[in-house]
Amino acid sequence: MNLPLFFVLSLLFLAIVLFVRNRPRMDVVAILVLLALPLSGVLTVHEALTGFSDPSVVVIAALFIVGEGLVRTGVAYQIGEKLLHHSGNSEAKLIVYLMLAVAGLGSIMSSTGVVAIFIPVVLSICARNNIHPSKLMMPLSFAGLISGMLTLVATPPNMVIHSELVRHGYEGFSFLSFTPIGLVVLVLGMGYMLIARRWLVNEKSQAAAGEPRHTLADLVREYNLDGRQLRLKVNLNSSLVGQTLNELKLRRQYGINVIAVERQRHFRRLLLGATGSTDLRAGDWLLVSLVDPDCDLSSAYAELGVEPLILRQSCFAEHSRSLGLAEVLLPPDSRLLGKTIQELGFRTRRQLNVIGLRRQQSALEGLLIDEELKAGDTLLVVGSWQNIQRLQTYSRDFIVLNLPAEKDNSAPALDKAPYALFSLAVMVGLMISGLVPNVLAAIIGCVLMGAFRCIDMDSAYKSIHWPSLILIVGMIPFAAALQKTGGIDLAVQGMMNVFGNSAPRVILVVLFIATATTGLFISNTATAVLFAPIAIAAADAFGVAPAAFAMTVAIAASAAFMTPVSSPVNTLVLGPGQYRFSDFLRIGVPFTVLILITTVLLVPLLFPFN
């Protein structure tokens, strides 16, 4: 082994270790790789930066924008709601329609985004039909992953592998090259889930299975907030008068969290939201939630100049028309992870207060403002329904759960839905017809979305998941480095030594298992970048056409069904579905084996070896 190859393999091993630890972030690791390869002399600067000019990167960025246009106009949500509505009260129909809707939308936009859209829809459907969420959440995530097998643009790994084929001088995949295999897998997935659904409700979660739709009282009970709410009247001589809530720091000093202010104005009492800049006046009634209901605050009340009044009923029930609660789920790629609740600044930035935190189905106790947030955490926020509804437009960092049905259909550009559908149809039509390259078709779709005001420039830039793009850009040079230093030849030679006399289908099995196993530890995009050149080189070594080998890697990269952390899609449904780690193993491993068998049987028929 030569020194450059040893360096590249060491760098690859280090990158994988950092990917698994997720520290630093994956996109940061990709940038460090991008620096290390040219600085070491393995690649030139031009070779290291080729990822920035790769058409697949532009297509992926454009598809983020198109997907956001579908969200902002309500198209994505309305499609799902209508399909689920037609299923009636049949649980089997719900699973079939749900998987069809998610897979269909996921074939043209981010599967993570689609699943995020459908989580509140599914929770609402479960409540109305008395179905436990665990029976639908895993079909939801599986359909999101299967959507990556339906079209060329459904998931970044497909575009990466397509670009690798083109770079090696072969004909790449067309828009619908994946569709036959993806449809078979989708049908198998729906049938599999109709059987496996009976294994999705464990004894612990079964007890909750007949509950009606979440109410404010349910949320108060689940977050252990009973007995913590009361009114405080601000007296004339109170030290609070004339000060803002940010200045007072009542939560940190006294464990008093002000969630709203009742103020007399023009012969009626108004309910005002409690923001950091809210200034208090004599005669105000403060609706507060106590950090510790058993703490004796009598001396604090005297010091602050307030009079406590225990509520006869929950303040949320009394003011349910104007004051709401909502659960906010933190996805794996949220920028809020690692921050404390204090650092979030919900009160200042969103005019909402965080009054509860649940982690792995358990509500945390005590003063939570210094608690560092983790993926899968669920925050309970309180504020006006209008401000809670606005949270839906900030879906980049969190997902809002359990909103009332009348709030579910909100969308900033709802009246532009027909134009969004037209823009989408034009883009897909151009991709299928091949009249223009896919990258131009995607850009045309973006331009149309903007021209019809389905999306504005700020939303377009915010919709692009830049860490994913940087990850692809940073990992693409790895393939060139392995090729240049002989790493690809080494891997293929090892494969030839072990399986040299085997049939090509055996190599497909090896590639699938290696890709799917690696995908358990690092992102499917990075996995595709690593295995695409190996698949093509292996096909050349065995003297067969590379399309079958490349397609096998693409399907395996999307087959991240086996653990809740193997894909952001699985992590999203872990909490709402009340799943355990073992649930994904029990359901995901057999289904992955089923996809392996399907791939090995179908791929050679659709993409002959000769």
mmCIF file of C-alpha atoms in Angstrom, residues 165 168 170-171 173 535-537 539-540 544-552 607-609:
data_model
loop_
_atom_site.group_PDB
_atom_site.id
_atom_site.type_symbol
_atom_site.label_atom_id
_atom_site.label_comp_id
_atom_site.label_asym_id
_atom_site.label_seq_id
_atom_site.Cartn_x
_atom_site.Cartn_y
_atom_site.Cartn_z
ATOM 1 C CA LEU A 165 -21.978 6.900 -13.952
ATOM 2 C CA HIS A 168 -17.128 7.446 -15.941
ATOM 3 C CA TYR A 170 -21.611 5.647 -19.030
ATOM 4 C CA GLU A 171 -25.215 6.578 -19.675
ATOM 5 C CA PHE A 173 -30.221 6.876 -15.110
ATOM 6 C CA ALA A 535 -19.718 -0.593 -7.833
ATOM 7 C CA ILE A 536 -18.721 0.797 -11.228
ATOM 8 C CA ALA A 537 -15.151 -0.472 -10.944
ATOM 9 C CA ALA A 539 -18.681 -4.067 -12.864
ATOM 10 C CA ASP A 540 -15.723 -3.248 -15.126
ATOM 11 C CA VAL A 544 -20.552 -6.535 -17.015
ATOM 12 C CA ALA A 545 -22.547 -3.360 -17.575
ATOM 13 C CA PRO A 546 -22.356 -1.114 -14.463
ATOM 14 C CA ALA A 547 -26.012 -0.017 -14.327
ATOM 15 C CA ALA A 548 -27.141 -3.044 -12.294
ATOM 16 C CA PHE A 549 -24.356 -2.645 -9.741
ATOM 17 C CA ALA A 550 -24.960 1.102 -9.437
ATOM 18 C CA MET A 551 -28.724 0.625 -9.050
ATOM 19 C CA THR A 552 -28.156 -1.933 -6.294
ATOM 20 C CA PHE A 607 -30.574 -3.637 -16.221
ATOM 21 C CA PRO A 608 -29.010 -6.665 -17.945
ATOM 22 C CA PHE A 609 -25.391 -7.520 -17.170
#
